[in-house]
Amino acid sequence: MRALLLTKYGGPDSAVLGEAPLPAPGPGEMLIRIHAAGLNPVDFKTREGKLKAIQRYPLPAVMGNELAGVIEACGAGVTRFAAGDRVFARVAKNAMGAFAEYIVLPEDVVAPMPASIDFETAAGVPLAGLTALQALRDELQLKPGSRVFIPGGAGGVGTFAIQIAKWLGAEVTTTASPRGRELVERLGADVVIDYTTQQFEDHVRDMDGAFDLLGGDTLVKSFGVVKPGATVVSVAALPEPQTATKDLGRPLLAALFWLVSYRLRADARRQGAKYRFLFMHPSGSELEELGNLIDAGKLTPVIDRVFPFSEIAHAFGYLESGRAKGKVIVRMIPGD
């Protein structure tokens, strides 16, 4: 089958289109024909080798972390799905494989695809949607009346985060360029800071929490805009000890993550905040929740561009340029 293969860690030429063996489902697994797959920053960070401390894959490896498609066959013991079902999924954390014609997945990471959207739209939901849901509901514990700061709200995760925060009843402050302002306001943002002309730290105060999507100076400055003792959750900076124990189930990494995140955690303490790096976990049940919100009209995936699979290198280049407003998708089946 046709697949995008990671042959070495490095730049764009490290991932090449090639042939991979067709997988077969074992007990509790399903063979899925992939119709569309979503691109995410974790994909090019994996290619560059920046996540080798968390997960090192035997090479060559088929890349890709989220998809939408149709079940072709089920292994013994599969009870929730049948051949012909339209599904979407975030691949398990210790695996990849979505940039291919077929994939085998266990049923616990798979959910029925929302009936109201197409494959390309569904493929952009799992990773970003689950990340936003777990950060805002589980880590920040937003509730009606909470005030949350979400810098970079026009990006792939940000567009989900704004809508999920509003669904949870929170007041949302975000940053955007003039080009992204209309989008984030349409998604429900209450306060929009134009980062091209304003410094958000001069205007944002007393947030109940922050969800950092950008890292760097934005993360450090976010420590100063939350209430004393409040948490800033990031998906764009350095892992800390909870990432090892709570997210990855690998306590032996906790000491390493304690060291690499020491300065960030010290910055947070100095400003009276707490720092948490989230490495989201796949969940078919939570993904089904998101699908229900989509079908109910309470959550709208935002797709920036769709590329054919043959042009996935251009899709990566566009994603890495930082210009995307919403998700970047590859269409695996021509004309689908």
mmCIF file with all atom_site columns, C-alpha atoms in Angstrom, residues 93-249:
data_model
loop_
_atom_site.group_PDB
_atom_site.id
_atom_site.type_symbol
_atom_site.label_atom_id
_atom_site.label_alt_id
_atom_site.label_comp_id
_atom_site.label_asym_id
_atom_site.label_entity_id
_atom_site.label_seq_id
_atom_site.pdbx_PDB_ins_code
_atom_site.Cartn_x
_atom_site.Cartn_y
_atom_site.Cartn_z
_atom_site.occupancy
_atom_site.B_iso_or_equiv
_atom_site.pdbx_formal_charge
_atom_site.auth_seq_id
_atom_site.auth_comp_id
_atom_site.auth_asym_id
_atom_site.auth_atom_id
_atom_site.pdbx_PDB_model_num
ATOM 1   C CA . LYS A 1 93  ? 0.525   7.294  21.319 1.00 0.00 ? 93  LYS A CA 1
ATOM 2   C CA . ASN A 1 94  ? 3.134   4.606  20.748 1.00 0.00 ? 94  ASN A CA 1
ATOM 3   C CA . ALA A 1 95  ? 2.197   4.173  17.103 1.00 0.00 ? 95  ALA A CA 1
ATOM 4   C CA . MET A 1 96  ? 1.638   6.154  13.917 1.00 0.00 ? 96  MET A CA 1
ATOM 5   C CA . GLY A 1 97  ? 0.326   5.037  10.532 1.00 0.00 ? 97  GLY A CA 1
ATOM 6   C CA . ALA A 1 98  ? -2.379  7.473  9.388  1.00 0.00 ? 98  ALA A CA 1
ATOM 7   C CA . PHE A 1 99  ? -0.547  8.637  6.242  1.00 0.00 ? 99  PHE A CA 1
ATOM 8   C CA . ALA A 1 100 ? -1.301  5.427  4.366  1.00 0.00 ? 100 ALA A CA 1
ATOM 9   C CA . GLU A 1 101 ? -4.079  3.740  2.443  1.00 0.00 ? 101 GLU A CA 1
ATOM 10  C CA . TYR A 1 102 ? -4.905  1.371  5.316  1.00 0.00 ? 102 TYR A CA 1
ATOM 11  C CA . ILE A 1 103 ? -4.333  1.114  9.055  1.00 0.00 ? 103 ILE A CA 1
ATOM 12  C CA . VAL A 1 104 ? -5.107  -1.377 11.824 1.00 0.00 ? 104 VAL A CA 1
ATOM 13  C CA . LEU A 1 105 ? -6.425  0.093  15.081 1.00 0.00 ? 105 LEU A CA 1
ATOM 14  C CA . PRO A 1 106 ? -7.848  -1.250 18.350 1.00 0.00 ? 106 PRO A CA 1
ATOM 15  C CA . GLU A 1 107 ? -11.495 -0.356 18.797 1.00 0.00 ? 107 GLU A CA 1
ATOM 16  C CA . ASP A 1 108 ? -10.946 1.644  21.992 1.00 0.00 ? 108 ASP A CA 1
ATOM 17  C CA . VAL A 1 109 ? -9.343  4.552  20.092 1.00 0.00 ? 109 VAL A CA 1
ATOM 18  C CA . VAL A 1 110 ? -11.992 4.613  17.342 1.00 0.00 ? 110 VAL A CA 1
ATOM 19  C CA . ALA A 1 111 ? -15.341 6.432  17.287 1.00 0.00 ? 111 ALA A CA 1
ATOM 20  C CA . PRO A 1 112 ? -18.275 6.609  14.852 1.00 0.00 ? 112 PRO A CA 1
ATOM 21  C CA . MET A 1 113 ? -17.743 9.457  12.421 1.00 0.00 ? 113 MET A CA 1
ATOM 22  C CA . PRO A 1 114 ? -20.245 12.316 12.816 1.00 0.00 ? 114 PRO A CA 1
ATOM 23  C CA . ALA A 1 115 ? -23.003 11.958 10.243 1.00 0.00 ? 115 ALA A CA 1
ATOM 24  C CA . SER A 1 116 ? -23.078 15.678 9.494  1.00 0.00 ? 116 SER A CA 1
ATOM 25  C CA . ILE A 1 117 ? -19.534 16.041 8.103  1.00 0.00 ? 117 ILE A CA 1
ATOM 26  C CA . ASP A 1 118 ? -17.377 14.517 5.369  1.00 0.00 ? 118 ASP A CA 1
ATOM 27  C CA . PHE A 1 119 ? -14.191 12.483 5.709  1.00 0.00 ? 119 PHE A CA 1
ATOM 28  C CA . GLU A 1 120 ? -11.870 15.453 5.213  1.00 0.00 ? 120 GLU A CA 1
ATOM 29  C CA . THR A 1 121 ? -13.550 17.458 7.962  1.00 0.00 ? 121 THR A CA 1
ATOM 30  C CA . ALA A 1 122 ? -13.684 14.469 10.312 1.00 0.00 ? 122 ALA A CA 1
ATOM 31  C CA . ALA A 1 123 ? -9.981  13.764 9.823  1.00 0.00 ? 123 ALA A CA 1
ATOM 32  C CA . GLY A 1 124 ? -9.117  17.122 11.349 1.00 0.00 ? 124 GLY A CA 1
ATOM 33  C CA . VAL A 1 125 ? -10.966 16.493 14.608 1.00 0.00 ? 125 VAL A CA 1
ATOM 34  C CA . PRO A 1 126 ? -9.313  13.747 16.688 1.00 0.00 ? 126 PRO A CA 1
ATOM 35  C CA . LEU A 1 127 ? -5.923  15.091 17.778 1.00 0.00 ? 127 LEU A CA 1
ATOM 36  C CA . ALA A 1 128 ? -6.741  18.782 18.112 1.00 0.00 ? 128 ALA A CA 1
ATOM 37  C CA . GLY A 1 129 ? -10.233 18.173 19.468 1.00 0.00 ? 129 GLY A CA 1
ATOM 38  C CA . LEU A 1 130 ? -9.134  15.685 22.120 1.00 0.00 ? 130 LEU A CA 1
ATOM 39  C CA . THR A 1 131 ? -6.193  17.898 23.089 1.00 0.00 ? 131 THR A CA 1
ATOM 40  C CA . ALA A 1 132 ? -8.474  20.878 23.671 1.00 0.00 ? 132 ALA A CA 1
ATOM 41  C CA . LEU A 1 133 ? -11.088 18.831 25.532 1.00 0.00 ? 133 LEU A CA 1
ATOM 42  C CA . GLN A 1 134 ? -8.570  17.222 27.879 1.00 0.00 ? 134 GLN A CA 1
ATOM 43  C CA . ALA A 1 135 ? -6.706  20.477 28.536 1.00 0.00 ? 135 ALA A CA 1
ATOM 44  C CA . LEU A 1 136 ? -9.790  22.577 29.243 1.00 0.00 ? 136 LEU A CA 1
ATOM 45  C CA . ARG A 1 137 ? -12.118 20.131 30.967 1.00 0.00 ? 137 ARG A CA 1
ATOM 46  C CA . ASP A 1 138 ? -9.710  17.762 32.700 1.00 0.00 ? 138 ASP A CA 1
ATOM 47  C CA . GLU A 1 139 ? -6.665  19.912 33.483 1.00 0.00 ? 139 GLU A CA 1
ATOM 48  C CA . LEU A 1 140 ? -8.064  23.444 33.831 1.00 0.00 ? 140 LEU A CA 1
ATOM 49  C CA . GLN A 1 141 ? -11.479 22.176 34.983 1.00 0.00 ? 141 GLN A CA 1
ATOM 50  C CA . LEU A 1 142 ? -13.344 25.034 33.312 1.00 0.00 ? 142 LEU A CA 1
ATOM 51  C CA . LYS A 1 143 ? -16.921 25.586 34.405 1.00 0.00 ? 143 LYS A CA 1
ATOM 52  C CA . PRO A 1 144 ? -19.597 28.241 33.819 1.00 0.00 ? 144 PRO A CA 1
ATOM 53  C CA . GLY A 1 145 ? -18.123 31.628 34.674 1.00 0.00 ? 145 GLY A CA 1
ATOM 54  C CA . SER A 1 146 ? -14.463 30.604 34.347 1.00 0.00 ? 146 SER A CA 1
ATOM 55  C CA . ARG A 1 147 ? -12.167 33.017 32.540 1.00 0.00 ? 147 ARG A CA 1
ATOM 56  C CA . VAL A 1 148 ? -9.561  31.406 30.293 1.00 0.00 ? 148 VAL A CA 1
ATOM 57  C CA . PHE A 1 149 ? -6.774  32.786 28.131 1.00 0.00 ? 149 PHE A CA 1
ATOM 58  C CA . ILE A 1 150 ? -6.064  30.897 24.875 1.00 0.00 ? 150 ILE A CA 1
ATOM 59  C CA . PRO A 1 151 ? -3.278  32.566 22.868 1.00 0.00 ? 151 PRO A CA 1
ATOM 60  C CA . GLY A 1 152 ? -3.164  31.604 19.193 1.00 0.00 ? 152 GLY A CA 1
ATOM 61  C CA . GLY A 1 153 ? -6.862  30.842 18.895 1.00 0.00 ? 153 GLY A CA 1
ATOM 62  C CA . ALA A 1 154 ? -6.968  30.728 15.096 1.00 0.00 ? 154 ALA A CA 1
ATOM 63  C CA . GLY A 1 155 ? -4.777  27.640 14.757 1.00 0.00 ? 155 GLY A CA 1
ATOM 64  C CA . GLY A 1 156 ? -5.704  23.982 14.570 1.00 0.00 ? 156 GLY A CA 1
ATOM 65  C CA . VAL A 1 157 ? -6.041  23.347 18.313 1.00 0.00 ? 157 VAL A CA 1
ATOM 66  C CA . GLY A 1 158 ? -7.112  26.915 19.073 1.00 0.00 ? 158 GLY A CA 1
ATOM 67  C CA . THR A 1 159 ? -10.235 26.782 16.916 1.00 0.00 ? 159 THR A CA 1
ATOM 68  C CA . PHE A 1 160 ? -11.414 23.744 18.881 1.00 0.00 ? 160 PHE A CA 1
ATOM 69  C CA . ALA A 1 161 ? -10.309 25.197 22.216 1.00 0.00 ? 161 ALA A CA 1
ATOM 70  C CA . ILE A 1 162 ? -12.360 28.386 21.837 1.00 0.00 ? 162 ILE A CA 1
ATOM 71  C CA . GLN A 1 163 ? -15.527 26.449 21.031 1.00 0.00 ? 163 GLN A CA 1
ATOM 72  C CA . ILE A 1 164 ? -15.038 23.816 23.743 1.00 0.00 ? 164 ILE A CA 1
ATOM 73  C CA . ALA A 1 165 ? -14.319 26.484 26.358 1.00 0.00 ? 165 ALA A CA 1
ATOM 74  C CA . LYS A 1 166 ? -17.540 28.270 25.390 1.00 0.00 ? 166 LYS A CA 1
ATOM 75  C CA . TRP A 1 167 ? -19.437 24.966 25.547 1.00 0.00 ? 167 TRP A CA 1
ATOM 76  C CA . LEU A 1 168 ? -18.090 24.523 29.085 1.00 0.00 ? 168 LEU A CA 1
ATOM 77  C CA . GLY A 1 169 ? -19.439 27.983 29.962 1.00 0.00 ? 169 GLY A CA 1
ATOM 78  C CA . ALA A 1 170 ? -16.165 29.912 30.110 1.00 0.00 ? 170 ALA A CA 1
ATOM 79  C CA . GLU A 1 171 ? -15.331 33.447 29.010 1.00 0.00 ? 171 GLU A CA 1
ATOM 80  C CA . VAL A 1 172 ? -12.564 33.275 26.395 1.00 0.00 ? 172 VAL A CA 1
ATOM 81  C CA . THR A 1 173 ? -9.765  35.747 25.738 1.00 0.00 ? 173 THR A CA 1
ATOM 82  C CA . THR A 1 174 ? -7.483  34.979 22.793 1.00 0.00 ? 174 THR A CA 1
ATOM 83  C CA . THR A 1 175 ? -4.894  36.528 20.505 1.00 0.00 ? 175 THR A CA 1
ATOM 84  C CA . ALA A 1 176 ? -5.112  36.757 16.733 1.00 0.00 ? 176 ALA A CA 1
ATOM 85  C CA . SER A 1 177 ? -3.862  38.755 13.780 1.00 0.00 ? 177 SER A CA 1
ATOM 86  C CA . PRO A 1 178 ? -6.274  41.018 11.904 1.00 0.00 ? 178 PRO A CA 1
ATOM 87  C CA . ARG A 1 179 ? -6.662  38.154 9.398  1.00 0.00 ? 179 ARG A CA 1
ATOM 88  C CA . GLY A 1 180 ? -7.696  35.747 12.167 1.00 0.00 ? 180 GLY A CA 1
ATOM 89  C CA . ARG A 1 181 ? -9.917  38.089 14.179 1.00 0.00 ? 181 ARG A CA 1
ATOM 90  C CA . GLU A 1 182 ? -13.132 37.385 12.267 1.00 0.00 ? 182 GLU A CA 1
ATOM 91  C CA . LEU A 1 183 ? -12.605 33.640 12.626 1.00 0.00 ? 183 LEU A CA 1
ATOM 92  C CA . VAL A 1 184 ? -12.030 33.604 16.390 1.00 0.00 ? 184 VAL A CA 1
ATOM 93  C CA . GLU A 1 185 ? -14.912 35.997 16.999 1.00 0.00 ? 185 GLU A CA 1
ATOM 94  C CA . ARG A 1 186 ? -17.192 33.786 14.910 1.00 0.00 ? 186 ARG A CA 1
ATOM 95  C CA . LEU A 1 187 ? -16.123 30.796 17.021 1.00 0.00 ? 187 LEU A CA 1
ATOM 96  C CA . GLY A 1 188 ? -17.160 32.630 20.192 1.00 0.00 ? 188 GLY A CA 1
ATOM 97  C CA . ALA A 1 189 ? -14.101 34.440 21.570 1.00 0.00 ? 189 ALA A CA 1
ATOM 98  C CA . ASP A 1 190 ? -15.222 37.193 23.958 1.00 0.00 ? 190 ASP A CA 1
ATOM 99  C CA . VAL A 1 191 ? -12.025 39.274 23.921 1.00 0.00 ? 191 VAL A CA 1
ATOM 100 C CA . VAL A 1 192 ? -9.527  39.319 21.044 1.00 0.00 ? 192 VAL A CA 1
ATOM 101 C CA . ILE A 1 193 ? -6.063  40.858 21.433 1.00 0.00 ? 193 ILE A CA 1
ATOM 102 C CA . ASP A 1 194 ? -4.413  41.888 18.146 1.00 0.00 ? 194 ASP A CA 1
ATOM 103 C CA . TYR A 1 195 ? -0.904  40.524 18.682 1.00 0.00 ? 195 TYR A CA 1
ATOM 104 C CA . THR A 1 196 ? 0.470   42.596 15.783 1.00 0.00 ? 196 THR A CA 1
ATOM 105 C CA . THR A 1 197 ? -0.196  45.876 17.623 1.00 0.00 ? 197 THR A CA 1
ATOM 106 C CA . GLN A 1 198 ? -0.779  44.923 21.279 1.00 0.00 ? 198 GLN A CA 1
ATOM 107 C CA . GLN A 1 199 ? 1.080   43.071 24.019 1.00 0.00 ? 199 GLN A CA 1
ATOM 108 C CA . PHE A 1 200 ? -1.459  40.739 25.610 1.00 0.00 ? 200 PHE A CA 1
ATOM 109 C CA . GLU A 1 201 ? 0.204   40.977 29.027 1.00 0.00 ? 201 GLU A CA 1
ATOM 110 C CA . ASP A 1 202 ? -0.782  44.667 29.124 1.00 0.00 ? 202 ASP A CA 1
ATOM 111 C CA . HIS A 1 203 ? -4.478  43.847 28.729 1.00 0.00 ? 203 HIS A CA 1
ATOM 112 C CA . VAL A 1 204 ? -5.119  40.399 30.236 1.00 0.00 ? 204 VAL A CA 1
ATOM 113 C CA . ARG A 1 205 ? -5.440  39.888 34.001 1.00 0.00 ? 205 ARG A CA 1
ATOM 114 C CA . ASP A 1 206 ? -6.831  37.491 36.609 1.00 0.00 ? 206 ASP A CA 1
ATOM 115 C CA . MET A 1 207 ? -7.557  34.528 34.341 1.00 0.00 ? 207 MET A CA 1
ATOM 116 C CA . ASP A 1 208 ? -8.683  31.298 36.011 1.00 0.00 ? 208 ASP A CA 1
ATOM 117 C CA . GLY A 1 209 ? -6.340  29.416 33.683 1.00 0.00 ? 209 GLY A CA 1
ATOM 118 C CA . ALA A 1 210 ? -4.506  29.583 30.386 1.00 0.00 ? 210 ALA A CA 1
ATOM 119 C CA . PHE A 1 211 ? -4.063  27.119 27.539 1.00 0.00 ? 211 PHE A CA 1
ATOM 120 C CA . ASP A 1 212 ? -0.794  27.847 25.755 1.00 0.00 ? 212 ASP A CA 1
ATOM 121 C CA . LEU A 1 213 ? -0.509  26.769 22.117 1.00 0.00 ? 213 LEU A CA 1
ATOM 122 C CA . LEU A 1 214 ? 2.594   28.739 21.142 1.00 0.00 ? 214 LEU A CA 1
ATOM 123 C CA . GLY A 1 215 ? 5.330   28.205 23.730 1.00 0.00 ? 215 GLY A CA 1
ATOM 124 C CA . GLY A 1 216 ? 8.326   30.538 24.041 1.00 0.00 ? 216 GLY A CA 1
ATOM 125 C CA . ASP A 1 217 ? 7.767   34.060 25.363 1.00 0.00 ? 217 ASP A CA 1
ATOM 126 C CA . THR A 1 218 ? 3.997   33.638 25.053 1.00 0.00 ? 218 THR A CA 1
ATOM 127 C CA . LEU A 1 219 ? 4.051   30.832 27.611 1.00 0.00 ? 219 LEU A CA 1
ATOM 128 C CA . VAL A 1 220 ? 6.289   32.702 30.066 1.00 0.00 ? 220 VAL A CA 1
ATOM 129 C CA . LYS A 1 221 ? 4.149   35.839 29.813 1.00 0.00 ? 221 LYS A CA 1
ATOM 130 C CA . SER A 1 222 ? 1.003   33.739 30.298 1.00 0.00 ? 222 SER A CA 1
ATOM 131 C CA . PHE A 1 223 ? 2.194   32.854 33.808 1.00 0.00 ? 223 PHE A CA 1
ATOM 132 C CA . GLY A 1 224 ? 1.646   36.491 34.706 1.00 0.00 ? 224 GLY A CA 1
ATOM 133 C CA . VAL A 1 225 ? -1.942  36.819 33.486 1.00 0.00 ? 225 VAL A CA 1
ATOM 134 C CA . VAL A 1 226 ? -3.537  34.052 35.582 1.00 0.00 ? 226 VAL A CA 1
ATOM 135 C CA . LYS A 1 227 ? -4.713  34.269 39.174 1.00 0.00 ? 227 LYS A CA 1
ATOM 136 C CA . PRO A 1 228 ? -2.283  33.208 41.934 1.00 0.00 ? 228 PRO A CA 1
ATOM 137 C CA . GLY A 1 229 ? -2.159  29.433 42.067 1.00 0.00 ? 229 GLY A CA 1
ATOM 138 C CA . ALA A 1 230 ? -3.866  29.001 38.669 1.00 0.00 ? 230 ALA A CA 1
ATOM 139 C CA . THR A 1 231 ? -2.503  26.620 36.043 1.00 0.00 ? 231 THR A CA 1
ATOM 140 C CA . VAL A 1 232 ? -1.100  27.278 32.588 1.00 0.00 ? 232 VAL A CA 1
ATOM 141 C CA . VAL A 1 233 ? -1.383  24.175 30.410 1.00 0.00 ? 233 VAL A CA 1
ATOM 142 C CA . SER A 1 234 ? 0.884   24.028 27.371 1.00 0.00 ? 234 SER A CA 1
ATOM 143 C CA . VAL A 1 235 ? 1.130   21.716 24.385 1.00 0.00 ? 235 VAL A CA 1
ATOM 144 C CA . ALA A 1 236 ? 3.965   23.679 22.786 1.00 0.00 ? 236 ALA A CA 1
ATOM 145 C CA . ALA A 1 237 ? 6.796   23.746 25.331 1.00 0.00 ? 237 ALA A CA 1
ATOM 146 C CA . LEU A 1 238 ? 8.749   21.256 27.443 1.00 0.00 ? 238 LEU A CA 1
ATOM 147 C CA . PRO A 1 239 ? 7.401   18.191 29.262 1.00 0.00 ? 239 PRO A CA 1
ATOM 148 C CA . GLU A 1 240 ? 7.404   18.212 33.070 1.00 0.00 ? 240 GLU A CA 1
ATOM 149 C CA . PRO A 1 241 ? 7.252   15.324 35.565 1.00 0.00 ? 241 PRO A CA 1
ATOM 150 C CA . GLN A 1 242 ? 3.469   14.848 35.329 1.00 0.00 ? 242 GLN A CA 1
ATOM 151 C CA . THR A 1 243 ? 3.861   14.311 31.604 1.00 0.00 ? 243 THR A CA 1
ATOM 152 C CA . ALA A 1 244 ? 5.910   11.212 32.347 1.00 0.00 ? 244 ALA A CA 1
ATOM 153 C CA . THR A 1 245 ? 3.715   9.779  35.098 1.00 0.00 ? 245 THR A CA 1
ATOM 154 C CA . LYS A 1 246 ? 0.194   10.886 34.167 1.00 0.00 ? 246 LYS A CA 1
ATOM 155 C CA . ASP A 1 247 ? 0.287   11.169 30.371 1.00 0.00 ? 247 ASP A CA 1
ATOM 156 C CA . LEU A 1 248 ? 2.865   8.604  29.292 1.00 0.00 ? 248 LEU A CA 1
ATOM 157 C CA . GLY A 1 249 ? 2.847   6.092  32.146 1.00 0.00 ? 249 GLY A CA 1
#
